[in-house]
Coordinates of C-alpha atoms and ligand atoms in Angstrom, one line a residue:
M335 CA -8.3 32.4 1.3
L336 CA -7.5 28.8 1.0
N337 CA -7.0 27.4 -2.3
W338 CA -10.1 25.0 -2.6
M339 CA -12.5 27.5 -1.7
K340 CA -12.1 28.9 -5.2
R341 CA -13.2 25.9 -6.6
Q342 CA -16.8 24.8 -7.5
P343 CA -18.4 22.2 -5.4
T344 CA -19.2 19.1 -7.3
Q345 CA -22.0 16.9 -6.9
D346 CA -21.6 13.5 -8.5
D347 CA -19.4 12.1 -6.0
S348 CA -18.9 8.6 -7.4
V349 CA -16.6 9.6 -10.4
Y350 CA -14.3 11.4 -8.0
S351 CA -11.8 9.6 -6.0
I352 CA -12.3 8.8 -2.2
P353 CA -9.7 11.7 -1.4
H354 CA -11.5 14.3 -3.6
N355 CA -14.8 13.3 -1.9
L356 CA -13.3 13.7 1.4
A357 CA -11.9 17.1 0.6
R358 CA -15.4 18.2 -0.5
L359 CA -17.0 16.8 2.7
Y360 CA -14.3 18.7 4.8
K361 CA -15.1 22.0 2.9
T362 CA -18.6 21.9 2.8
K363 CA -19.5 20.4 6.2
L364 CA -16.7 20.5 8.8
F365 CA -14.4 23.5 7.9
P366 CA -17.6 26.0 8.7
L367 CA -17.6 24.7 12.2
E368 CA -13.9 24.5 12.8
E369 CA -13.6 27.9 11.3
Y370 CA -16.5 29.4 13.3
T371 CA -15.3 27.8 16.5
R372 CA -11.5 28.8 15.8
F373 CA -10.5 25.4 16.0
Q374 CA -7.1 26.3 14.6
E375 CA -6.3 28.3 17.5
F376 CA -6.7 25.5 20.0
H377 CA -6.0 22.4 17.9
S378 CA -4.6 21.9 14.5
P379 CA -4.5 24.3 11.6
L380 CA -7.5 24.1 9.2
L381 CA -6.9 21.9 6.2
D382 CA -6.2 23.0 2.5
D383 CA -6.8 20.8 -0.6
A384 CA -3.2 19.6 -1.0
H385 CA -3.9 17.6 2.4
F386 CA -6.5 15.6 0.6
T387 CA -5.5 15.4 -3.0
S388 CA -1.7 14.9 -2.5
R389 CA -0.7 11.2 -3.3
P390 CA 0.7 8.9 -0.8
M391 CA 4.4 9.4 -0.2
V392 CA 7.2 7.0 0.1
L393 CA 10.5 8.3 1.6
L394 CA 13.9 6.7 1.0
I395 CA 16.7 6.9 3.5
G396 CA 20.1 5.4 3.8
Q397 CA 23.8 5.9 3.9
Y398 CA 25.3 7.3 0.7
S399 CA 25.8 4.7 -2.2
T400 CA 23.3 2.2 -0.7
G401 CA 21.4 2.6 -4.0
K402 CA 18.5 5.0 -3.2
T403 CA 18.5 7.0 -6.2
T404 CA 19.2 3.7 -8.2
F405 CA 16.3 2.1 -6.3
L406 CA 13.7 4.9 -7.2
R407 CA 15.0 4.8 -11.1
Y408 CA 14.4 1.1 -10.9
L409 CA 10.8 1.6 -9.5
V410 CA 9.6 4.2 -12.2
E411 CA 11.8 2.3 -14.7
R412 CA 13.4 5.6 -16.2
D413 CA 15.6 8.3 -15.7
F414 CA 14.4 11.6 -14.3
P415 CA 15.3 15.1 -14.4
G416 CA 18.3 16.0 -11.7
M417 CA 19.1 12.3 -11.3
R418 CA 22.7 11.8 -10.1
I419 CA 24.0 8.4 -9.4
G420 CA 27.1 7.6 -8.2
P421 CA 29.6 6.1 -5.7
E422 CA 30.4 9.3 -3.8
P423 CA 27.5 11.3 -2.2
T424 CA 25.7 12.3 -5.4
T425 CA 22.3 13.3 -3.9
D426 CA 23.1 16.3 -1.9
G427 CA 19.4 17.3 -1.3
F428 CA 15.9 16.4 -0.8
M429 CA 14.0 15.5 -4.1
V430 CA 10.3 14.5 -4.6
L431 CA 9.5 12.7 -7.7
E432 CA 5.8 13.5 -8.7
H433 CA 3.8 12.7 -11.7
N434 CA 3.4 15.3 -14.4
E435 CA 2.9 15.1 -18.3
I436 CA 6.1 16.9 -19.1
D437 CA 9.3 16.3 -17.3
A438 CA 10.7 19.3 -15.4
L439 CA 12.7 20.3 -12.4
I440 CA 11.1 22.6 -9.9
P441 CA 13.2 24.5 -7.1
G442 CA 12.2 24.3 -3.5
N443 CA 11.2 27.8 -3.4
A444 CA 8.4 27.3 -6.0
L445 CA 7.4 23.9 -4.4
V446 CA 6.7 25.3 -0.8
V447 CA 4.5 28.3 -2.2
D448 CA 2.4 25.9 -4.5
P449 CA -1.0 25.5 -2.6
S450 CA -1.5 22.5 -4.5
K451 CA 1.3 20.7 -3.1
P452 CA 1.6 19.4 0.6
Y453 CA 5.2 21.1 1.2
G454 CA 4.1 24.5 2.7
G455 CA 5.3 23.5 5.9
L456 CA 8.8 22.9 4.9
S457 CA 9.4 26.6 4.4
K458 CA 10.1 26.9 8.0
F459 CA 13.5 25.1 7.5
G460 CA 14.9 28.5 5.7
V461 CA 16.7 29.3 2.4
N462 CA 19.5 27.0 2.9
F463 CA 17.2 23.9 2.9
L464 CA 15.3 25.3 0.0
N465 CA 18.1 25.7 -2.0
R466 CA 18.7 21.8 -1.4
F467 CA 15.3 20.9 -1.9
Q468 CA 13.7 19.9 -5.4
G469 CA 11.0 18.5 -7.3
A470 CA 11.4 16.2 -10.4
S471 CA 8.1 16.2 -12.6
V472 CA 8.3 12.7 -14.3
N473 CA 5.8 11.4 -16.7
S474 CA 5.4 7.9 -14.9
E475 CA 2.4 5.7 -14.4
V476 CA 4.0 4.5 -10.9
L477 CA 4.1 8.2 -9.8
K478 CA 0.2 8.7 -10.7
H479 CA -0.3 6.8 -7.5
V480 CA 2.5 7.6 -5.4
T481 CA 5.2 10.2 -4.7
L482 CA 8.7 9.3 -3.9
V483 CA 11.2 11.1 -1.8
D484 CA 14.9 10.9 -2.3
T485 CA 17.2 11.9 0.5
P486 CA 20.9 13.0 0.6
G487 CA 23.2 10.3 1.3
I488 CA 23.6 9.8 5.0
L489 CA 27.5 10.0 5.8
S490 CA 29.3 6.9 7.0
G491 CA 31.1 6.2 10.3
S492 CA 31.4 9.0 12.6
K493 CA 31.8 11.9 10.2
Q494 CA 29.7 14.9 10.7
L495 CA 29.0 17.4 8.0
T496 CA 27.3 20.6 8.3
R497 CA 24.6 20.8 5.9
G498 CA 23.6 24.4 6.7
Y499 CA 20.2 23.4 7.4
D500 CA 18.4 21.2 10.2
F501 CA 18.8 17.8 8.3
I502 CA 17.1 15.7 11.1
G503 CA 14.3 18.2 11.3
V504 CA 13.4 17.8 7.8
L505 CA 13.4 14.1 8.0
E506 CA 11.1 14.2 10.9
W507 CA 8.8 16.5 9.0
F508 CA 8.6 14.1 6.3
A509 CA 8.4 10.9 8.4
E510 CA 5.4 12.3 10.0
R511 CA 3.6 12.8 6.6
V512 CA 4.7 10.0 4.4
D513 CA 3.0 6.5 4.4
R514 CA 6.1 4.5 4.0
I515 CA 9.7 4.8 5.1
I516 CA 12.1 2.7 3.3
I517 CA 15.8 2.5 4.9
L518 CA 18.4 1.1 2.5
F519 CA 21.4 -0.8 3.6
D520 CA 24.3 -2.3 1.5
A521 CA 25.0 -5.9 2.1
H522 CA 28.4 -5.4 0.8
K523 CA 29.5 -2.8 3.5
L524 CA 27.1 -2.8 6.3
D525 CA 27.6 0.1 8.6
I526 CA 25.3 2.0 10.8
S527 CA 26.8 5.5 11.1
D528 CA 26.3 8.1 13.7
E529 CA 24.3 10.3 11.5
L530 CA 22.2 7.3 10.3
R531 CA 21.6 6.3 13.8
M532 CA 20.3 9.8 14.6
S533 CA 18.3 9.7 11.4
I534 CA 16.4 6.7 12.5
Q535 CA 15.8 8.1 16.0
A536 CA 14.2 11.0 14.1
L537 CA 11.6 8.3 12.8
R538 CA 10.5 7.5 16.3
G539 CA 6.7 7.4 16.5
N540 CA 6.5 6.2 12.8
H541 CA 7.9 2.9 13.4
E542 CA 4.8 1.1 11.7
K543 CA 5.7 2.9 8.4
I544 CA 9.5 1.6 8.3
R545 CA 10.5 -1.2 5.9
I546 CA 14.2 -2.3 5.8
V547 CA 15.9 -3.1 2.4
L548 CA 19.1 -4.9 2.4
N549 CA 20.2 -4.0 -1.0
K550 CA 23.1 -5.3 -3.1
A551 CA 22.8 -8.9 -1.5
D552 CA 23.9 -10.3 -4.7
Q553 CA 27.4 -8.8 -4.0
V554 CA 28.3 -11.5 -1.6
N555 CA 27.6 -15.3 -1.2
T556 CA 25.0 -17.0 1.0
Q557 CA 27.3 -17.5 3.9
Q558 CA 28.2 -13.8 3.9
L559 CA 24.6 -12.8 3.3
M560 CA 23.5 -14.7 6.6
R561 CA 26.1 -13.3 8.7
V562 CA 25.4 -9.6 7.2
Y563 CA 21.7 -10.4 7.7
G564 CA 22.0 -11.4 11.4
A565 CA 24.5 -8.4 12.1
L566 CA 21.8 -6.0 10.6
L567 CA 18.8 -7.3 12.5
W568 CA 21.0 -7.1 15.8
S569 CA 22.4 -3.3 15.1
L570 CA 18.5 -2.3 14.0
A571 CA 17.3 -3.9 17.4
K572 CA 19.8 -1.6 19.2
V573 CA 19.1 1.5 17.2
F574 CA 15.1 1.0 17.2
D575 CA 15.1 0.3 20.8
T576 CA 11.9 -1.6 20.4
P577 CA 11.0 -5.3 20.6
E578 CA 9.1 -5.0 17.5
V579 CA 10.7 -6.7 14.6
V580 CA 10.9 -4.6 11.4
R581 CA 10.8 -6.4 8.1
V582 CA 13.9 -6.6 6.3
Y583 CA 13.7 -7.4 2.4
T584 CA 16.9 -8.8 1.0
G585 CA 17.6 -8.5 -2.6
S586 CA 19.3 -6.6 -5.3
F587 CA 17.0 -3.6 -6.4
W588 CA 18.3 -2.5 -9.5
S589 CA 17.9 -4.0 -13.1
N590 CA 21.6 -5.1 -13.7
S591 CA 22.5 -8.7 -13.6
L592 CA 23.1 -10.5 -10.4
K593 CA 26.9 -10.6 -9.3
N594 CA 26.2 -13.9 -7.5
E595 CA 23.3 -16.0 -8.4
E596 CA 23.0 -18.5 -5.6
N597 CA 19.8 -16.5 -4.0
R598 CA 18.3 -15.7 -7.3
K599 CA 15.1 -17.4 -6.1
L600 CA 14.9 -15.6 -2.6
F601 CA 15.8 -12.1 -4.1
E602 CA 12.7 -12.7 -6.4
L603 CA 10.4 -13.6 -3.6
E604 CA 11.7 -10.6 -1.5
K605 CA 11.1 -8.2 -4.1
A606 CA 7.4 -9.6 -4.9
D607 CA 6.9 -9.2 -0.9
L608 CA 8.0 -5.4 -0.7
F609 CA 6.1 -4.7 -4.1
S610 CA 3.0 -6.1 -2.7
D611 CA 3.3 -4.0 0.3
L612 CA 4.0 -0.9 -1.7
Q613 CA 1.0 -1.9 -4.0
T614 CA -1.4 -1.3 -1.3
L615 CA -0.4 2.2 -0.3
P616 CA -3.0 3.9 -2.4
R617 CA -5.9 2.1 -0.7
S618 CA -4.5 2.4 2.9
Y619 CA -3.8 6.2 2.2
A620 CA -7.7 6.6 1.5
V621 CA -8.4 4.8 4.8
R622 CA -6.1 6.9 6.8
L623 CA -7.5 9.9 5.2
L624 CA -11.0 9.0 6.2
N625 CA -10.0 7.9 9.6
D626 CA -8.2 11.2 10.2
L627 CA -11.2 13.0 9.0
V628 CA -13.4 11.0 11.5
K629 CA -11.1 11.8 14.4
R630 CA -11.2 15.6 13.4
A631 CA -14.7 15.8 13.2
R632 CA -15.4 14.5 16.6
L633 CA -12.9 16.7 18.0
A634 CA -14.5 19.7 16.4
L635 CA -18.0 18.6 18.0
V636 CA -16.3 18.3 21.3
H637 CA -14.6 21.5 21.0
A638 CA -18.0 22.9 20.1
Y639 CA -19.5 21.7 23.2
I640 CA -16.8 22.6 25.3
L641 CA -17.1 26.3 24.4
Q642 CA -20.7 26.2 24.8
A643 CA -20.4 24.8 28.2
V644 CA -17.5 27.5 29.2
R645 CA -19.8 30.2 27.8
G646 CA -22.8 28.9 29.7
E647 CA -20.8 29.0 33.0
T648 CA -19.4 32.5 32.1
G649 CA -22.9 34.3 32.2
M650 CA -22.3 37.9 32.5
F651 CA -19.1 37.6 34.4
T652 CA -15.8 37.3 32.3
G653 CA -13.4 38.5 34.9
S654 CA -10.3 36.5 35.7
S655 CA -11.5 34.7 38.8
T656 CA -14.6 33.5 37.0
K657 CA -12.1 32.3 34.2
K658 CA -10.0 30.4 36.8
K659 CA -13.0 29.0 38.4
I660 CA -14.1 27.9 34.9
V661 CA -10.6 26.5 34.0
D662 CA -10.6 24.6 37.4
R663 CA -13.8 22.9 36.8
L664 CA -12.9 21.8 33.1
A665 CA -12.5 18.1 34.2
E666 CA -16.1 18.2 35.4
I667 CA -17.2 19.9 32.4
Y668 CA -15.8 17.2 30.2
N669 CA -17.5 14.7 32.2
Q670 CA -20.9 16.4 31.5
I671 CA -20.4 16.6 28.0
H672 CA -19.4 13.0 27.9
K673 CA -22.6 11.8 29.5
Q674 CA -24.8 14.2 27.9
H675 CA -23.7 13.8 24.4
N676 CA -22.7 10.2 24.8
I677 CA -19.2 11.0 23.5
S678 CA -16.3 8.9 24.3
L679 CA -13.8 10.7 26.7
G680 CA -11.0 9.4 24.1
D681 CA -12.2 12.0 21.6
F682 CA -11.7 14.9 24.0
P683 CA -8.6 17.1 23.7
D684 CA -5.8 16.9 26.2
L685 CA -7.2 18.4 29.3
E686 CA -4.2 20.5 30.3
Q687 CA -3.7 21.8 26.9
M688 CA -7.3 22.8 26.8
K689 CA -6.7 24.7 30.1
H690 CA -4.1 26.5 28.9
A691 CA -5.6 27.5 25.8
L692 CA -8.8 28.7 27.6
A693 CA -6.6 30.5 30.3
T694 CA -4.8 32.5 27.7
R695 CA -8.0 33.7 25.9
D696 CA -10.8 36.2 26.7
I697 CA -13.4 33.8 27.3
G698 CA -16.2 36.5 27.0
K699 CA -15.4 36.4 23.4
L700 CA -15.7 33.0 22.7
P701 CA -18.1 32.3 19.7
K702 CA -21.8 31.3 20.8
F703 CA -23.0 27.9 20.1
K704 CA -24.4 27.2 16.6
K705 CA -26.6 24.4 16.4
D706 CA -26.9 24.0 12.5
L707 CA -23.0 23.8 12.3
V708 CA -23.0 21.1 14.8
E709 CA -25.8 19.2 13.0
T710 CA -24.0 19.4 9.9
V711 CA -21.1 17.7 11.4
M712 CA -23.4 15.0 13.0
Y713 CA -24.7 14.5 9.6
L714 CA -21.3 14.3 8.3
L715 CA -20.3 11.5 10.7
T716 CA -23.6 9.6 10.5
R717 CA -24.7 10.0 6.9
D718 CA -21.8 10.9 4.6
I719 CA -18.7 8.9 5.8
P720 CA -20.4 5.4 6.1
P721 CA -21.0 5.1 2.0
L722 CA -17.6 6.2 1.8
M723 CA -16.2 3.5 4.1
A724 CA -18.2 0.8 2.0
R725 CA -16.9 2.1 -1.2
I726 CA -13.3 1.8 0.3
N727 CA -14.1 -1.8 1.0
Q728 CA -15.7 -2.4 -2.3
E729 CA -12.7 -0.9 -4.1
E730 CA -10.5 -3.4 -2.2
L731 CA -12.2 -6.1 -3.9
K732 CA -11.7 -4.6 -7.4
S733 CA -8.4 -4.1 -6.3
D734 CA -7.0 -3.1 -9.8
D735 CA -8.2 0.4 -9.5
N736 CA -6.4 1.2 -6.6
V737 CA -3.1 -0.3 -6.6
L738 CA 0.5 1.0 -7.8
R739 CA 0.9 0.6 -11.4
G740 CA 3.3 1.2 -14.1
G741 CA 7.1 1.1 -13.9
V742 CA 8.4 -2.0 -12.3
F743 CA 5.0 -3.1 -11.1
D744 CA 3.9 -3.8 -14.6
A745 CA 6.1 -6.9 -15.3
G746 CA 3.4 -8.7 -17.0
A747 CA 3.4 -12.4 -17.6
S748 CA 6.7 -13.6 -19.0
P749 CA 8.8 -16.6 -18.5
F750 CA 10.7 -14.5 -15.9
N751 CA 7.9 -14.1 -13.6
E752 CA 8.1 -16.0 -10.5
G753 CA 6.2 -19.4 -10.8
F754 CA 5.6 -18.9 -14.6
D755 CA 6.5 -22.5 -15.3
E756 CA 5.5 -24.1 -12.4
G757 CA 2.3 -26.1 -11.3
V758 CA -0.6 -25.4 -13.1
D759 CA 1.1 -22.9 -15.2
K760 CA 3.8 -25.4 -16.4
G761 CA 3.7 -25.8 -20.3
Q762 CA 1.9 -22.6 -21.0
G763 CA 2.7 -21.4 -24.6
E764 CA 4.0 -24.6 -25.7
E765 CA 2.7 -26.3 -28.6
K766 CA 2.7 -29.7 -27.2
W767 CA 0.2 -30.7 -24.3
I768 CA 2.2 -30.7 -21.4
V769 CA -0.1 -33.8 -20.0
D770 CA 1.7 -36.0 -22.7
E771 CA 5.2 -35.7 -21.0
E772 CA 4.1 -38.8 -19.0
R773 CA 1.9 -40.2 -21.5
E774 CA 3.5 -43.6 -21.0
R775 CA 2.7 -43.7 -17.3
W776 CA -0.8 -42.3 -17.7
E777 CA -1.5 -44.8 -20.4
K778 CA -0.4 -47.8 -18.4
E779 CA -2.7 -46.8 -15.3
F780 CA -5.5 -46.1 -17.7
E781 CA -5.4 -49.4 -19.2
A782 CA -5.1 -51.3 -15.9
L783 CA -8.5 -49.8 -14.6
I784 CA -10.1 -51.5 -17.7
P785 CA -12.0 -48.9 -19.7
N786 CA -15.5 -49.8 -21.0
E787 CA -16.3 -50.3 -24.5
N788 CA -16.6 -46.5 -25.2
G789 CA -13.0 -46.2 -24.0
K790 CA -14.1 -44.5 -20.7
I791 CA -13.7 -45.2 -17.0
E792 CA -16.6 -44.4 -15.0
G793 CA -16.2 -42.5 -11.9
R794 CA -17.2 -45.0 -9.4
K795 CA -14.6 -47.3 -10.7
A796 CA -12.0 -44.6 -11.1
K797 CA -12.7 -43.4 -7.4
P798 CA -10.6 -46.0 -5.5
H799 CA -7.5 -45.4 -7.8
F800 CA -7.5 -41.6 -6.9
V801 CA -8.3 -41.8 -3.1
R802 CA -5.0 -43.9 -2.9
T803 CA -3.2 -40.4 -3.3
K804 CA -4.5 -39.6 0.4
L805 CA -5.6 -36.3 -1.1
P806 CA -8.8 -35.0 0.9
N807 CA -12.0 -35.7 -1.1
S808 CA -12.6 -31.9 -1.5
T809 CA -9.3 -31.5 -3.4
L810 CA -10.0 -34.7 -5.5
G811 CA -13.5 -33.3 -6.0
K812 CA -12.2 -30.1 -7.4
I813 CA -9.8 -31.9 -9.6
W814 CA -12.6 -34.2 -11.1
Q815 CA -14.3 -31.0 -11.9
L816 CA -11.5 -29.6 -13.9
S817 CA -10.7 -32.9 -15.4
D818 CA -14.1 -34.2 -16.5
I819 CA -14.7 -31.7 -19.4
D820 CA -17.8 -32.8 -21.1
R821 CA -19.3 -33.5 -17.6
D822 CA -20.4 -37.3 -18.3
G823 CA -19.3 -38.6 -15.2
C824 CA -16.8 -40.7 -17.1
L825 CA -13.1 -40.1 -17.8
D826 CA -11.8 -40.8 -21.4
Y827 CA -8.0 -41.4 -21.9
E828 CA -7.3 -37.4 -22.0
E829 CA -9.5 -36.6 -19.0
F830 CA -7.9 -39.2 -17.0
A831 CA -4.3 -38.2 -18.0
L832 CA -5.4 -34.6 -17.2
M833 CA -6.8 -35.7 -13.7
M834 CA -3.4 -37.4 -13.1
H835 CA -1.4 -34.6 -14.2
L836 CA -3.3 -32.3 -11.9
I837 CA -2.8 -34.7 -9.1
Y838 CA 0.8 -35.4 -9.2
N839 CA 2.3 -32.4 -10.7
V840 CA 0.2 -29.7 -9.1
A841 CA -2.0 -30.7 -5.9
L842 CA 0.7 -33.3 -4.5
E843 CA 3.5 -30.6 -5.2
D844 CA 1.5 -28.0 -3.3
Y845 CA 0.8 -25.6 -6.0
P846 CA -2.7 -24.0 -5.8
L847 CA -5.4 -25.6 -8.0
P848 CA -7.1 -23.1 -10.4
D849 CA -10.8 -22.5 -10.5
K850 CA -11.0 -22.7 -14.2
L851 CA -9.0 -24.9 -16.3
P852 CA -6.2 -22.9 -18.1
D853 CA -6.2 -23.0 -21.9
H854 CA -3.1 -24.9 -22.3
L855 CA -4.2 -27.7 -20.1
I856 CA -7.3 -28.2 -22.3
P857 CA -6.8 -31.7 -24.0
P858 CA -6.0 -31.2 -27.6
T859 CA -9.1 -32.9 -28.9
K860 CA -11.4 -30.9 -26.7
R861 CA -10.2 -27.4 -27.5
K862 CA -12.3 -25.0 -29.6
P863 CA -11.3 -25.1 -33.0
V864 CA -10.1 -21.7 -34.5
L865 CA -12.8 -20.6 -36.9
S866 CA -11.1 -20.2 -40.3
K867 CA -12.7 -20.4 -43.9
A868 CA -11.6 -24.2 -43.9
S869 CA -13.4 -25.1 -40.6
S870 CA -17.3 -25.2 -40.4
V871 CA -19.7 -25.8 -37.6
D872 CA -20.8 -29.5 -37.9
E873 CA -24.5 -30.6 -38.6
D874 CA -25.4 -30.7 -34.9
G875 CA -24.5 -27.0 -34.8
E876 CA -21.6 -27.7 -32.2
L877 CA -18.4 -25.9 -32.2
Y878 CA -16.5 -28.7 -30.4
P879 CA -15.0 -31.4 -32.1
K880 CA -17.1 -34.7 -31.7
L881 CA -15.9 -36.8 -28.9
N882 CA -14.8 -40.4 -29.8
Ligands
MG1402 MG1 21.3 9.2 -4.3
CA1403 CA1 -15.8 -37.1 -19.4

């Protein structure tokens, strides 16, 4: 009995994640048809709980000492059980890092028999592999969203090591199941060894999952880095044997100080790009699960129709000559089903494989067509799936729920963030109003426009002054909205200065404009007073100080 069958079905779907909903839909709606039509004998094994409820996985590959284990520790921002880091090959096995409240080290033998985990298929690699397979349970927010897989350091040069198990086979197994494959290179000693070449070849068919990290890039100067980068691209193109360009992220992926600071800015940008790629994994994982389920449901329907047709043609005669006749006519049967049920031929199983599967079976014993099981699957496709698809799109909008968090992904706002002190963010946290830094210049221009007796310049009079900047009207309009704080259609000195600041230090410097004025840019006399015992609401009941 499969693990999830012991569980009670739940009815309130919305509180459960999309993968949980898909698991429930599979077991209640698709599984019965698959099981009845012996789908697993013809196509692929029936799915268990772990298929839906395990987390997206990221696989790390690289020659030894390229910083794989260090990279993982950097991502989760903590040490983990079984972690060993050093210059010689220290990680001699596969290790999966998973979330758990309590830190623990789990042996491979236990991992592959745990039905709640997706590693059952690894048992075929034998005891030598299982002795080199471990799980580290780590209490980490990052790992609540994604499982990380560390791999043994790949040997350099043409050295060969008998590992005692099918290393490439295990890599292939993981490559098919993970959502991202990160290959690390060391900028300091770039080398693509024979074993690495073979490993990359094992990733064939999963190229879209691959990201390259050129690590330790701070160990060389800019000129050396450019050479290494070029050499890496050239070598990769040869190994991958595909015209598609793989994205290479250059940087120093650990928390130690940079040896060479020349490219600090570049490294920060590259890191940000890689992290935003990884952060979308939980969402794309849900999309992939859903697409796979839809594909599978369509195939199950087609499978049921094929069996129905074959049974119909068999009639009373189940002998080998009848069987041969039917198998020969299978292409024709496909066409009939395609027309009758309006199913795309792309959803049909491979013709030759199906012929073979039928030829090796007693077609007299194929299950009869069961209309209710088929209708349940149609309902699944037409009624149950669309709302889930809509929910995925919705959750994309409130992206916070569905992205990687914790560890290095939670840097928070700080002076060390990219862009902390640039554009509209410049001056945040400072007591002085940043706009005043150029007070002399703004005052001179303000006076030149001859303010009225209230000390203001009317919009009509101010307009030509701003149009001179050649900024489009839409941009100037937006800046005006941000600057005319009391919305009286005029600018007092502070509003004018703010507008000039937004034009010259933000818009013309190509920084984005905010939709709402950040607190630190609000002119000092227009800020909400902090209510304390000393302050009180004035006679008009206004919290804002009176404008002069
Ligand atoms: Mg390692
Ligand atoms: Ca105003």
